[in-house]
Amino acid sequence: MNARAKGKRNEHKIRVMLEAEGWEVEIMPSSKFGHQDFFNRWDLVAVREGSTRWIQSKTNRLPPPAYRKFLASFQGAGSREIWVFYDRKKEPRIIYL
């Protein structure tokens, strides 16, 4: 499976997991010119009862420290999270920034 398909599959997994917990989830759609993230940082945004979760999805590795710092510098309200899915593992690793 190519990396793009694997990433989209993992974004869908996150959406299903969060919607099962009552969150409303929006995934930024891919465009003809590539993936356009929310604020150039986030793959998904989840909202529930005044709470917001900004989520970056990754596969098999954490992003480098400089990119994690870039994500953590986001000024929006809510939690900032990185969800890392590893091959052949059922549950993701979730890092809160």
Short mmCIF file of N, CA and C in Angstrom, two decimals:
data_model
loop_
_atom_site.label_atom_id
_atom_site.label_comp_id
_atom_site.label_asym_id
_atom_site.label_seq_id
_atom_site.Cartn_x
_atom_site.Cartn_y
_atom_site.Cartn_z
N MET A 1 0.85 -1.18 0.00
CA MET A 1 0.00 0.00 0.00
C MET A 1 0.90 1.24 0.00
N ASN A 2 0.56 2.21 -0.83
CA ASN A 2 1.40 3.40 -0.88
C ASN A 2 1.15 4.31 0.33
N ALA A 3 2.08 5.21 0.56
CA ALA A 3 2.05 6.06 1.76
C ALA A 3 0.80 6.94 1.81
N ARG A 4 0.39 7.46 0.69
CA ARG A 4 -0.79 8.34 0.67
C ARG A 4 -2.05 7.57 1.07
N ALA A 5 -2.21 6.38 0.53
CA ALA A 5 -3.38 5.56 0.87
C ALA A 5 -3.36 5.15 2.34
N LYS A 6 -2.18 4.83 2.84
CA LYS A 6 -2.04 4.46 4.25
C LYS A 6 -2.40 5.64 5.15
N GLY A 7 -1.97 6.83 4.79
CA GLY A 7 -2.29 8.03 5.56
C GLY A 7 -3.78 8.32 5.57
N LYS A 8 -4.43 8.20 4.42
CA LYS A 8 -5.87 8.43 4.34
C LYS A 8 -6.63 7.38 5.16
N ARG A 9 -6.16 6.13 5.13
CA ARG A 9 -6.79 5.07 5.92
C ARG A 9 -6.69 5.40 7.40
N ASN A 10 -5.53 5.88 7.84
CA ASN A 10 -5.36 6.21 9.26
C ASN A 10 -6.20 7.42 9.66
N GLU A 11 -6.35 8.40 8.80
CA GLU A 11 -7.23 9.54 9.09
C GLU A 11 -8.67 9.05 9.25
N HIS A 12 -9.08 8.12 8.41
CA HIS A 12 -10.43 7.56 8.53
C HIS A 12 -10.60 6.80 9.86
N LYS A 13 -9.56 6.06 10.27
CA LYS A 13 -9.61 5.35 11.56
C LYS A 13 -9.81 6.34 12.70
N ILE A 14 -9.07 7.45 12.67
CA ILE A 14 -9.21 8.46 13.71
C ILE A 14 -10.63 9.00 13.73
N ARG A 15 -11.15 9.30 12.56
CA ARG A 15 -12.51 9.82 12.47
C ARG A 15 -13.52 8.86 13.09
N VAL A 16 -13.43 7.58 12.76
CA VAL A 16 -14.35 6.57 13.28
C VAL A 16 -14.22 6.47 14.81
N MET A 17 -12.99 6.47 15.31
CA MET A 17 -12.76 6.35 16.76
C MET A 17 -13.36 7.55 17.50
N LEU A 18 -13.14 8.75 17.00
CA LEU A 18 -13.63 9.95 17.68
C LEU A 18 -15.14 10.09 17.55
N GLU A 19 -15.69 9.78 16.39
CA GLU A 19 -17.14 9.87 16.23
C GLU A 19 -17.86 8.89 17.15
N ALA A 20 -17.24 7.74 17.42
CA ALA A 20 -17.82 6.78 18.36
C ALA A 20 -17.87 7.34 19.78
N GLU A 21 -17.00 8.31 20.08
CA GLU A 21 -16.98 8.97 21.39
C GLU A 21 -17.82 10.24 21.41
N GLY A 22 -18.51 10.54 20.32
CA GLY A 22 -19.39 11.70 20.28
C GLY A 22 -18.78 12.97 19.72
N TRP A 23 -17.60 12.90 19.15
CA TRP A 23 -16.96 14.07 18.55
C TRP A 23 -17.47 14.26 17.12
N GLU A 24 -17.58 15.51 16.69
CA GLU A 24 -17.81 15.83 15.28
C GLU A 24 -16.45 16.07 14.67
N VAL A 25 -16.14 15.35 13.60
CA VAL A 25 -14.79 15.37 13.04
C VAL A 25 -14.82 15.85 11.59
N GLU A 26 -13.88 16.71 11.27
CA GLU A 26 -13.71 17.19 9.90
C GLU A 26 -12.30 16.86 9.45
N ILE A 27 -12.20 16.23 8.28
CA ILE A 27 -10.90 15.93 7.67
C ILE A 27 -10.72 16.89 6.51
N MET A 28 -9.55 17.50 6.42
CA MET A 28 -9.27 18.39 5.29
C MET A 28 -9.12 17.53 4.05
N PRO A 29 -9.93 17.77 3.03
CA PRO A 29 -9.86 16.93 1.82
C PRO A 29 -8.60 17.21 1.02
N SER A 30 -8.15 16.18 0.31
CA SER A 30 -7.02 16.36 -0.59
C SER A 30 -7.48 17.15 -1.80
N SER A 31 -6.57 17.91 -2.35
CA SER A 31 -6.90 18.66 -3.55
C SER A 31 -6.05 18.14 -4.71
N LYS A 32 -6.30 18.66 -5.87
CA LYS A 32 -5.53 18.28 -7.05
C LYS A 32 -4.05 18.59 -6.86
N PHE A 33 -3.76 19.58 -6.03
CA PHE A 33 -2.38 20.03 -5.84
C PHE A 33 -1.76 19.51 -4.56
N GLY A 34 -2.35 18.49 -3.95
CA GLY A 34 -1.80 17.91 -2.73
C GLY A 34 -2.69 18.17 -1.54
N HIS A 35 -2.25 17.70 -0.40
CA HIS A 35 -3.03 17.80 0.84
C HIS A 35 -2.89 19.19 1.42
N GLN A 36 -3.99 19.82 1.75
CA GLN A 36 -3.99 21.14 2.36
C GLN A 36 -4.48 21.01 3.79
N ASP A 37 -3.60 21.07 4.76
CA ASP A 37 -3.97 20.90 6.16
C ASP A 37 -4.62 22.17 6.72
N PHE A 38 -5.37 21.99 7.83
CA PHE A 38 -5.92 23.14 8.54
C PHE A 38 -4.75 23.96 9.09
N PHE A 39 -4.68 25.22 8.73
CA PHE A 39 -3.62 26.13 9.17
C PHE A 39 -2.23 25.58 8.85
N ASN A 40 -2.11 24.81 7.81
CA ASN A 40 -0.84 24.17 7.40
C ASN A 40 -0.23 23.30 8.49
N ARG A 41 -1.06 22.78 9.40
CA ARG A 41 -0.56 21.96 10.50
C ARG A 41 -1.38 20.70 10.72
N TRP A 42 -2.68 20.78 10.66
CA TRP A 42 -3.56 19.73 11.19
C TRP A 42 -4.32 18.99 10.11
N ASP A 43 -4.35 17.66 10.24
CA ASP A 43 -5.09 16.82 9.30
C ASP A 43 -6.57 16.77 9.65
N LEU A 44 -6.88 16.79 10.94
CA LEU A 44 -8.26 16.69 11.39
C LEU A 44 -8.52 17.70 12.50
N VAL A 45 -9.78 18.10 12.59
CA VAL A 45 -10.22 18.89 13.73
C VAL A 45 -11.48 18.21 14.26
N ALA A 46 -11.55 18.05 15.59
CA ALA A 46 -12.69 17.41 16.23
C ALA A 46 -13.29 18.38 17.25
N VAL A 47 -14.62 18.48 17.28
CA VAL A 47 -15.31 19.42 18.16
C VAL A 47 -16.41 18.68 18.91
N ARG A 48 -16.52 19.01 20.22
CA ARG A 48 -17.60 18.44 21.03
C ARG A 48 -17.82 19.34 22.23
N GLU A 49 -19.05 19.81 22.42
CA GLU A 49 -19.44 20.56 23.60
C GLU A 49 -18.44 21.65 23.99
N GLY A 50 -18.03 22.44 23.04
CA GLY A 50 -17.12 23.54 23.33
C GLY A 50 -15.65 23.16 23.41
N SER A 51 -15.32 21.89 23.22
CA SER A 51 -13.92 21.44 23.22
C SER A 51 -13.47 21.20 21.79
N THR A 52 -12.20 21.47 21.55
CA THR A 52 -11.63 21.27 20.22
C THR A 52 -10.35 20.46 20.32
N ARG A 53 -10.17 19.55 19.38
CA ARG A 53 -8.94 18.77 19.29
C ARG A 53 -8.37 18.96 17.89
N TRP A 54 -7.12 19.42 17.82
CA TRP A 54 -6.40 19.58 16.56
C TRP A 54 -5.47 18.37 16.44
N ILE A 55 -5.58 17.61 15.35
CA ILE A 55 -4.88 16.32 15.26
C ILE A 55 -4.05 16.24 13.99
N GLN A 56 -2.81 15.83 14.16
CA GLN A 56 -1.90 15.51 13.07
C GLN A 56 -1.73 13.99 13.07
N SER A 57 -1.96 13.36 11.93
CA SER A 57 -1.86 11.90 11.82
C SER A 57 -0.53 11.54 11.16
N LYS A 58 0.16 10.56 11.73
CA LYS A 58 1.43 10.08 11.18
C LYS A 58 1.41 8.56 11.14
N THR A 59 2.27 7.99 10.30
CA THR A 59 2.37 6.54 10.18
C THR A 59 3.81 6.09 10.40
N ASN A 60 3.99 5.21 11.37
CA ASN A 60 5.25 4.51 11.67
C ASN A 60 6.38 5.35 12.24
N ARG A 61 6.22 6.65 12.37
CA ARG A 61 7.28 7.44 13.00
C ARG A 61 6.75 8.79 13.46
N LEU A 62 7.38 9.28 14.50
CA LEU A 62 7.07 10.62 14.99
C LEU A 62 7.67 11.65 14.04
N PRO A 63 7.07 12.81 13.94
CA PRO A 63 7.72 13.87 13.16
C PRO A 63 8.96 14.37 13.90
N PRO A 64 9.88 15.00 13.22
CA PRO A 64 11.09 15.50 13.86
C PRO A 64 10.78 16.54 14.94
N PRO A 65 11.69 16.74 15.89
CA PRO A 65 11.46 17.70 16.98
C PRO A 65 11.10 19.11 16.50
N ALA A 66 11.73 19.58 15.45
CA ALA A 66 11.43 20.93 14.95
C ALA A 66 9.97 21.02 14.49
N TYR A 67 9.45 19.97 13.86
CA TYR A 67 8.06 19.99 13.41
C TYR A 67 7.11 19.88 14.60
N ARG A 68 7.47 19.10 15.60
CA ARG A 68 6.65 19.02 16.81
C ARG A 68 6.58 20.38 17.49
N LYS A 69 7.69 21.09 17.51
CA LYS A 69 7.71 22.44 18.09
C LYS A 69 6.81 23.38 17.28
N PHE A 70 6.84 23.25 15.96
CA PHE A 70 5.98 24.04 15.08
C PHE A 70 4.50 23.76 15.40
N LEU A 71 4.15 22.49 15.58
CA LEU A 71 2.77 22.14 15.93
C LEU A 71 2.39 22.70 17.29
N ALA A 72 3.29 22.60 18.26
CA ALA A 72 3.01 23.06 19.61
C ALA A 72 2.83 24.58 19.67
N SER A 73 3.40 25.30 18.72
CA SER A 73 3.31 26.77 18.72
C SER A 73 1.96 27.28 18.23
N PHE A 74 1.08 26.40 17.80
CA PHE A 74 -0.24 26.79 17.29
C PHE A 74 -1.01 27.52 18.38
N GLN A 75 -1.59 28.67 18.04
CA GLN A 75 -2.26 29.53 19.02
C GLN A 75 -3.74 29.25 19.19
N GLY A 76 -4.31 28.33 18.42
CA GLY A 76 -5.73 28.04 18.52
C GLY A 76 -6.09 27.38 19.84
N ALA A 77 -7.36 27.55 20.25
CA ALA A 77 -7.84 26.94 21.49
C ALA A 77 -8.03 25.44 21.28
N GLY A 78 -7.82 24.67 22.33
CA GLY A 78 -8.03 23.23 22.27
C GLY A 78 -6.74 22.46 22.40
N SER A 79 -6.87 21.14 22.40
CA SER A 79 -5.69 20.30 22.55
C SER A 79 -5.03 20.09 21.20
N ARG A 80 -3.72 19.95 21.22
CA ARG A 80 -2.91 19.69 20.04
C ARG A 80 -2.34 18.29 20.19
N GLU A 81 -2.60 17.43 19.21
CA GLU A 81 -2.26 16.01 19.35
C GLU A 81 -1.61 15.48 18.07
N ILE A 82 -0.70 14.52 18.27
CA ILE A 82 -0.15 13.75 17.16
C ILE A 82 -0.55 12.31 17.39
N TRP A 83 -1.21 11.70 16.42
CA TRP A 83 -1.59 10.30 16.50
C TRP A 83 -0.68 9.53 15.55
N VAL A 84 0.08 8.58 16.10
CA VAL A 84 1.01 7.80 15.29
C VAL A 84 0.51 6.37 15.22
N PHE A 85 0.24 5.91 14.00
CA PHE A 85 -0.16 4.53 13.77
C PHE A 85 1.06 3.74 13.31
N TYR A 86 1.26 2.58 13.92
CA TYR A 86 2.35 1.69 13.53
C TYR A 86 1.77 0.47 12.83
N ASP A 87 2.47 -0.01 11.81
CA ASP A 87 2.02 -1.18 11.08
C ASP A 87 1.79 -2.35 12.03
N ARG A 88 0.71 -3.07 11.82
CA ARG A 88 0.35 -4.26 12.58
C ARG A 88 0.03 -3.99 14.05
N LYS A 89 -0.22 -2.75 14.40
CA LYS A 89 -0.68 -2.38 15.76
C LYS A 89 -2.09 -1.85 15.64
N LYS A 90 -2.94 -2.24 16.56
CA LYS A 90 -4.35 -1.86 16.49
C LYS A 90 -4.59 -0.42 16.94
N GLU A 91 -3.96 -0.02 18.03
CA GLU A 91 -4.19 1.30 18.62
C GLU A 91 -3.04 2.25 18.29
N PRO A 92 -3.36 3.53 18.07
CA PRO A 92 -2.30 4.50 17.81
C PRO A 92 -1.63 4.98 19.10
N ARG A 93 -0.45 5.52 18.95
CA ARG A 93 0.21 6.22 20.05
C ARG A 93 -0.23 7.68 19.93
N ILE A 94 -0.71 8.25 21.02
CA ILE A 94 -1.19 9.64 20.99
C ILE A 94 -0.26 10.49 21.84
N ILE A 95 0.29 11.53 21.24
CA ILE A 95 1.18 12.47 21.91
C ILE A 95 0.45 13.80 22.04
N TYR A 96 0.35 14.29 23.26
CA TYR A 96 -0.29 15.59 23.50
C TYR A 96 0.78 16.65 23.59
N LEU A 97 0.62 17.72 22.82
CA LEU A 97 1.62 18.79 22.80
C LEU A 97 1.22 19.92 23.74
#
